[in-house]
CSV table of C-alpha atoms and ligand atoms in Angstrom, one decimal:
chain,number,residue,atom,x,y,z
Y,1,MET,CA,80.3,96.4,88.4
Y,2,THR,CA,83.3,97.6,86.5
Y,3,LEU,CA,86.3,96.5,88.5
Y,4,VAL,CA,88.9,98.6,86.7
Y,5,LEU,CA,87.8,102.1,85.7
Y,6,MET,CA,89.5,103.8,82.8
Y,7,GLU,CA,89.8,107.5,82.2
Y,8,ARG,CA,91.8,109.8,79.9
Y,9,PRO,CA,92.6,112.7,82.3
Y,10,ALA,CA,95.1,114.4,80.0
Y,11,PRO,CA,96.1,113.9,76.3
Y,12,HIS,CA,98.0,110.7,75.8
Y,13,VAL,CA,97.6,109.7,79.5
Y,14,THR,CA,95.4,106.9,80.7
Y,15,LEU,CA,94.3,106.4,84.3
Y,16,LEU,CA,93.3,103.0,85.5
Y,17,ARG,CA,91.5,102.9,88.9
Y,18,LEU,CA,91.1,99.6,90.7
Y,19,ASN,CA,87.5,99.5,91.9
Y,20,ARG,CA,86.7,97.1,94.7
Y,21,PRO,CA,86.7,99.6,97.6
Y,22,GLU,CA,84.7,97.2,99.9
Y,23,VAL,CA,87.5,94.7,100.0
Y,24,ARG,CA,90.5,97.1,99.9
Y,25,ASN,CA,90.8,96.5,96.1
Y,26,ALA,CA,91.6,92.8,96.6
Y,27,LEU,CA,92.7,91.5,93.2
Y,28,SER,CA,89.9,89.0,92.3
Y,29,PRO,CA,90.4,86.8,89.2
Y,30,ALA,CA,87.8,88.9,87.4
Y,31,LEU,CA,89.6,92.2,88.3
Y,32,ARG,CA,92.9,90.7,87.0
Y,33,VAL,CA,91.3,89.8,83.7
Y,34,GLU,CA,89.9,93.3,83.3
Y,35,LEU,CA,93.2,94.8,84.2
Y,36,ARG,CA,94.9,92.5,81.7
Y,37,ASP,CA,92.5,93.5,78.9
Y,38,HIS,CA,93.1,97.2,79.6
Y,39,MET,CA,96.9,96.7,79.6
Y,40,LEU,CA,96.8,94.7,76.3
Y,41,GLY,CA,94.6,97.4,74.7
Y,42,LEU,CA,96.8,100.3,75.9
Y,43,SER,CA,100.0,98.5,74.9
Y,44,GLU,CA,98.7,98.8,71.3
Y,45,ASP,CA,97.0,102.2,71.6
Y,46,ARG,CA,99.3,104.6,69.8
Y,47,ASP,CA,97.5,107.5,71.4
Y,48,CYS,CA,98.4,106.3,74.9
Y,49,ARG,CA,101.9,107.3,76.0
Y,50,ALA,CA,101.8,106.8,79.8
Y,51,ILE,CA,99.5,104.8,82.2
Y,52,VAL,CA,98.8,105.6,85.8
Y,53,ILE,CA,97.4,102.7,87.9
Y,54,THR,CA,95.8,103.7,91.2
Y,55,GLY,CA,93.4,102.5,93.9
Y,56,ASN,CA,91.6,104.6,96.5
Y,57,GLU,CA,92.6,106.5,99.7
Y,58,LYS,CA,92.6,103.3,101.8
Y,59,ALA,CA,94.3,100.8,99.5
Y,60,PHE,CA,96.1,100.6,96.3
Y,61,ALA,CA,95.4,96.8,96.5
Y,62,ALA,CA,95.4,94.5,99.5
Y,63,GLY,CA,96.6,91.5,97.4
Y,64,ALA,CA,94.9,88.6,95.8
Y,65,ASP,CA,91.3,88.0,96.9
Y,66,ILE,CA,91.6,85.6,99.9
Y,67,LYS,CA,87.9,84.6,99.6
Y,68,ALA,CA,88.6,83.5,96.0
Y,69,MET,CA,91.7,81.5,97.1
Y,70,VAL,CA,90.7,79.8,100.3
Y,71,ALA,CA,89.4,76.6,98.6
Y,72,THR,CA,91.5,76.8,95.4
Y,73,GLU,CA,93.6,73.8,94.4
Y,74,PRO,CA,96.8,73.9,92.4
Y,75,ALA,CA,95.3,72.5,89.2
Y,76,GLU,CA,92.7,75.2,89.3
Y,77,MET,CA,95.4,77.9,89.8
Y,78,MET,CA,97.2,76.6,86.8
Y,79,ALA,CA,94.0,76.4,84.7
Y,80,HIS,CA,93.2,80.0,85.4
Y,81,GLY,CA,96.2,81.1,83.4
Y,82,ASP,CA,96.9,84.0,85.8
Y,83,GLU,CA,100.4,84.2,84.4
Y,84,THR,CA,99.0,85.8,81.2
Y,85,ASN,CA,97.3,88.5,83.3
Y,86,TRP,CA,100.6,89.4,85.0
Y,87,ALA,CA,102.5,89.2,81.7
Y,88,ALA,CA,100.3,91.8,80.2
Y,89,ILE,CA,101.3,94.2,82.9
Y,90,ARG,CA,104.9,93.3,83.1
Y,91,ASN,CA,105.4,93.4,79.3
Y,92,CYS,CA,103.5,96.6,78.7
Y,93,PRO,CA,105.7,98.8,76.5
Y,94,LYS,CA,104.2,102.1,77.8
Y,95,PRO,CA,105.6,103.6,81.0
Y,96,VAL,CA,103.4,102.7,84.0
Y,97,ILE,CA,103.2,104.8,87.1
Y,98,ALA,CA,101.7,103.3,90.3
Y,99,ALA,CA,100.0,105.9,92.4
Y,100,VAL,CA,99.9,104.3,95.8
Y,101,ASN,CA,97.7,105.4,98.8
Y,102,GLY,CA,97.1,103.0,101.7
Y,103,TYR,CA,97.9,99.4,101.5
Y,104,ALA,CA,100.0,97.8,98.7
Y,105,LEU,CA,100.1,94.2,100.0
Y,106,GLY,CA,100.8,90.8,98.4
Y,107,GLY,CA,99.7,91.0,94.8
Y,108,GLY,CA,99.1,94.7,95.3
Y,109,CYS,CA,102.8,95.2,96.2
Y,110,GLU,CA,103.7,93.0,93.2
Y,111,LEU,CA,101.5,95.1,91.0
Y,112,ALA,CA,103.2,98.3,92.2
Y,113,MET,CA,106.6,96.7,91.6
Y,114,CYS,CA,105.6,96.0,88.0
Y,115,ALA,CA,105.3,99.7,87.5
Y,116,ASP,CA,108.2,101.8,86.2
Y,117,VAL,CA,107.6,104.6,88.7
Y,118,ILE,CA,106.0,104.4,92.1
Y,119,ILE,CA,104.6,107.5,93.7
Y,120,ALA,CA,103.5,106.8,97.3
Y,121,GLY,CA,101.5,108.8,99.8
Y,122,LYS,CA,103.0,109.3,103.3
Y,123,GLY,CA,100.5,106.8,104.6
Y,124,ALA,CA,101.2,104.0,102.1
Y,125,ARG,CA,102.2,100.6,103.5
Y,126,PHE,CA,104.0,98.0,101.4
Y,127,GLY,CA,104.3,94.3,102.3
Y,128,GLN,CA,104.3,90.7,101.1
Y,129,PRO,CA,102.2,89.1,103.9
Y,130,GLU,CA,101.6,85.8,102.0
Y,131,VAL,CA,103.7,83.8,104.5
Y,132,ARG,CA,101.0,84.6,107.1
Y,133,LEU,CA,98.5,82.8,104.9
Y,134,GLY,CA,100.7,79.7,104.5
Y,135,ILE,CA,101.6,80.6,100.9
Y,136,MET,CA,104.2,82.8,99.2
Y,137,PRO,CA,104.3,85.5,96.6
Y,138,GLY,CA,103.4,84.2,93.2
Y,139,ALA,CA,103.6,87.2,91.0
Y,140,GLY,CA,107.2,88.3,91.3
Y,141,GLY,CA,107.5,89.3,94.9
Y,142,THR,CA,110.3,87.0,95.8
Y,143,GLN,CA,112.3,88.3,92.8
Y,144,ARG,CA,111.4,92.0,92.4
Y,145,LEU,CA,111.5,92.9,96.1
Y,146,PRO,CA,115.1,91.7,96.7
Y,147,ARG,CA,116.2,93.4,93.4
Y,148,ALA,CA,114.6,96.6,94.5
Y,149,ILE,CA,115.7,96.8,98.2
Y,150,GLY,CA,118.3,94.1,98.5
Y,151,LYS,CA,118.2,90.6,99.9
Y,152,HIS,CA,118.3,91.2,103.6
Y,153,ARG,CA,115.6,93.8,103.9
Y,154,ALA,CA,113.5,91.8,101.4
Y,155,MET,CA,113.9,88.6,103.4
Y,156,LEU,CA,112.8,90.3,106.6
Y,157,MET,CA,109.6,91.4,104.9
Y,158,LEU,CA,109.0,88.1,103.0
Y,159,LEU,CA,109.7,85.8,105.9
Y,160,THR,CA,107.7,87.7,108.5
Y,161,GLY,CA,105.1,89.4,106.4
Y,162,SER,CA,106.0,92.7,108.0
Y,163,MET,CA,105.1,96.0,106.3
Y,164,MET,CA,107.2,99.0,105.3
Y,165,ASP,CA,105.9,102.5,105.5
Y,166,ALA,CA,106.3,105.0,102.6
Y,167,GLU,CA,109.4,106.8,104.0
Y,168,GLU,CA,111.2,103.4,104.7
Y,169,ALA,CA,110.2,102.2,101.2
Y,170,PHE,CA,111.6,105.4,99.7
Y,171,ALA,CA,114.9,105.1,101.7
Y,172,ALA,CA,115.1,101.4,100.6
Y,173,GLY,CA,114.7,102.2,97.0
Y,174,LEU,CA,111.3,100.7,96.5
Y,175,VAL,CA,109.5,104.0,95.8
Y,176,SER,CA,110.3,106.8,93.4
Y,177,LYS,CA,108.9,109.6,95.5
Y,178,VAL,CA,106.8,110.2,98.6
Y,179,VAL,CA,104.2,113.0,98.7
Y,180,PRO,CA,101.4,114.0,101.0
Y,181,ASP,CA,98.5,111.5,100.7
Y,182,ASP,CA,96.2,113.9,99.0
Y,183,ALA,CA,98.8,114.8,96.4
Y,184,VAL,CA,99.5,111.2,95.1
Y,185,LEU,CA,97.2,111.2,92.1
Y,186,ALA,CA,98.0,114.8,91.0
Y,187,GLU,CA,101.8,114.1,91.3
Y,188,SER,CA,101.4,110.8,89.4
Y,189,LEU,CA,99.4,112.4,86.6
Y,190,LYS,CA,102.0,115.2,86.5
Y,191,VAL,CA,104.8,112.6,86.0
Y,192,ALA,CA,102.6,110.9,83.4
Y,193,VAL,CA,102.0,114.1,81.5
Y,194,ASP,CA,105.7,114.9,81.6
Y,195,ILE,CA,106.6,111.4,80.2
Y,196,ALA,CA,103.8,111.8,77.6
Y,197,SER,CA,105.4,115.0,76.4
Y,198,MET,CA,108.7,113.2,75.6
Y,199,PRO,CA,109.5,111.6,72.2
Y,200,PRO,CA,107.6,108.3,72.4
Y,201,LEU,CA,110.2,106.2,70.6
Y,202,ALA,CA,113.0,107.4,73.0
Y,203,VAL,CA,110.7,106.6,76.0
Y,204,ALA,CA,109.9,103.2,74.6
Y,205,GLU,CA,113.5,102.3,74.0
Y,206,ILE,CA,114.6,103.5,77.4
Y,207,LYS,CA,112.0,101.3,79.1
Y,208,ARG,CA,112.8,98.3,76.9
Y,209,VAL,CA,116.6,98.5,77.6
Y,210,VAL,CA,116.3,99.2,81.3
Y,211,LEU,CA,114.1,96.1,81.8
Y,212,ALA,CA,115.7,93.7,79.3
Y,213,GLY,CA,119.2,94.9,80.4
Y,214,ALA,CA,118.5,94.1,84.1
Y,215,ASP,CA,118.3,90.4,83.2
Y,216,ALA,CA,121.3,90.4,80.9
Y,217,PRO,CA,125.1,90.2,81.5
Y,218,LEU,CA,126.5,93.8,81.7
Y,219,ASP,CA,128.4,93.6,78.4
Y,220,THR,CA,125.3,92.4,76.6
Y,221,ALA,CA,123.1,95.0,78.3
Y,222,ILE,CA,125.6,97.8,77.3
Y,223,MET,CA,125.5,96.5,73.7
Y,224,MET,CA,121.7,96.6,73.8
Y,225,GLU,CA,121.8,100.1,75.1
Y,226,ARG,CA,124.3,101.3,72.4
Y,227,ARG,CA,122.2,99.7,69.6
Y,228,ALA,CA,119.0,101.3,70.9
Y,229,ALA,CA,120.7,104.7,71.3
Y,230,TYR,CA,122.1,104.5,67.7
Y,231,LEU,CA,118.6,103.6,66.4
Y,232,LEU,CA,117.1,106.7,67.9
Y,233,PHE,CA,119.4,108.8,65.8
Y,234,GLY,CA,117.3,107.8,62.9
Y,235,THR,CA,114.0,109.2,64.3
Y,236,GLU,CA,112.2,112.4,63.2
Y,237,ASP,CA,111.8,113.3,66.9
Y,238,LYS,CA,115.6,113.3,67.4
Y,239,ARG,CA,116.0,115.7,64.5
Y,240,GLU,CA,113.1,117.9,65.9
Y,241,ALA,CA,114.4,117.8,69.5
Y,242,MET,CA,118.0,118.8,68.6
Y,243,THR,CA,116.9,121.4,66.0
Y,244,ALA,CA,114.4,122.9,68.4
Y,245,PHE,CA,117.2,123.2,71.0
Y,246,LEU,CA,119.5,125.0,68.6
Y,247,GLU,CA,116.7,127.2,67.4
Y,248,LYS,CA,115.7,128.0,71.0
Y,249,ARG,CA,112.1,126.9,70.5
Y,250,LYS,CA,109.8,124.2,72.0
Y,251,PRO,CA,109.9,120.9,70.1
Y,252,THR,CA,106.8,119.2,68.7
Y,253,PHE,CA,107.1,115.4,68.7
Y,254,THR,CA,105.1,113.1,66.4
Y,255,GLY,CA,106.4,109.7,67.5
Y,256,ALA,CA,108.1,109.2,64.2
N,301,CAA,N1,91.1,89.5,100.0
N,301,CAA,C1,89.8,89.5,100.3
N,301,CAA,N2,89.2,90.4,101.1
N,301,CAA,C2,90.0,91.3,101.7
N,301,CAA,C3,91.4,91.4,101.4
N,301,CAA,C4,91.9,90.4,100.5
N,301,CAA,N3,93.2,90.4,100.2
N,301,CAA,N4,91.9,92.4,102.1
N,301,CAA,C5,90.9,93.0,102.8
N,301,CAA,N5,89.8,92.3,102.5
N,301,CAA,C6,88.4,92.6,103.0
N,301,CAA,C7,88.2,92.2,104.5
N,301,CAA,O1,87.9,90.8,104.6
N,301,CAA,C8,87.1,93.1,104.9
N,301,CAA,O2,85.9,92.6,104.5
N,301,CAA,P1,84.6,92.7,105.4
N,301,CAA,O3,84.3,94.1,105.4
N,301,CAA,O4,83.6,91.9,104.6
N,301,CAA,O5,85.0,92.1,106.7
N,301,CAA,C9,87.4,94.4,104.1
N,301,CAA,O6,88.2,94.0,103.0
N,301,CAA,C10,88.1,95.5,104.9
N,301,CAA,O7,89.2,94.9,105.4
N,301,CAA,P2,89.7,95.1,107.0
N,301,CAA,O8,88.5,95.3,107.8
N,301,CAA,O9,90.6,94.0,107.4
N,301,CAA,O10,90.4,96.5,106.8
N,301,CAA,P3,91.6,97.1,107.6
N,301,CAA,O11,91.7,98.5,107.1
N,301,CAA,O12,91.4,96.9,109.1
N,301,CAA,O13,92.9,96.3,107.2
N,301,CAA,C11,94.3,95.2,105.6
N,301,CAA,C12,93.3,96.3,105.9
N,301,CAA,C13,95.6,95.4,106.4
N,301,CAA,C14,94.7,95.3,104.1
N,301,CAA,C15,93.7,93.8,106.0
N,301,CAA,O14,92.4,93.8,105.3
N,301,CAA,C16,94.5,92.7,105.5
N,301,CAA,O15,95.5,92.3,106.1
N,301,CAA,N6,94.2,92.1,104.3
N,301,CAA,C17,94.9,90.9,103.7
N,301,CAA,C18,96.2,91.3,103.1
N,301,CAA,C19,96.9,90.1,102.6
N,301,CAA,O16,97.1,89.1,103.3
N,301,CAA,N7,97.2,90.1,101.3
N,301,CAA,C20,97.9,89.1,100.6
N,301,CAA,C21,96.9,88.2,99.8
N,301,CAA,S1,97.7,86.8,99.1
N,301,CAA,C22,98.4,87.4,97.7
N,301,CAA,O17,98.4,88.5,97.3
N,301,CAA,C23,99.0,86.2,96.8
N,301,CAA,C24,99.8,86.6,95.6
N,301,CAA,O18,100.7,87.4,95.7
N,301,CAA,C25,99.4,86.0,94.3
């Protein structure tokens, strides 16, 4: 069975659907490898300008597969090289939108947090329940959650495994937008199409500077921003965008 289904629902937009509905899209090692391979391929695919990752109406993903973990020893965890799977998602240069319905728990919440934009349905639930299993998040949860919603709200979730609903997650800054459950995919694709219509080099530089700058001292980050901004002045798409504005016409971007 294909564990991650890939579609091209609109020009330059790729949709990845996690496909283990019988276990709430639990992220088995095999699924993570499939997802990694797609992300690596799309990272280099010049025709792809935005990626939407989604699950199904019940779950975005209920975390790592507990059945696959119950008897796993540390050495085996290390040998799996799971870090490279997550790195492929984290380091993807294309904008990633998480379209979240239902549960985004554990590794599922961490996957959503790797995305650049999170569109959640009203019934979505976010959480890091690892503590209840005697473990802890291992794919960024202890770092991304406090950065997204602040230490004290994150600690409450991490230490008790409690969940946040979509409205709370939006108010806390974890989610970009909340929409009715049945509008999540359409809204996510709309955002993806919108991003895909932007000049690709400007989009790529914005993503790169936002992410790299977040880990740098402010002065360094501002310098990175200025350099990247100046670089974009040398692109064809900048000339086209500004000329089109002045000529009162729609621009055509080539990615050059
Ligand atoms: N791994 C394996 N199987 C899972 C699973 C998971 N993470 N989550 C759900 N399933 C399976 C259930 O065992 C069940 O299987 P059966 O039909 O064979 O019994 C099926 O999916 C449906 O699940 P439920 O009957 O429990 O469905 P529900 O709608 O009542 O509850 C849920 C949904 C709240 C997500 C609940 O299934 C649940 O709590 N799942 C576990 C969530 C969790 O603890 N995730 C963290 C995993 S650890 C992790 O992710 C580590 C990391 O960061 C690297």
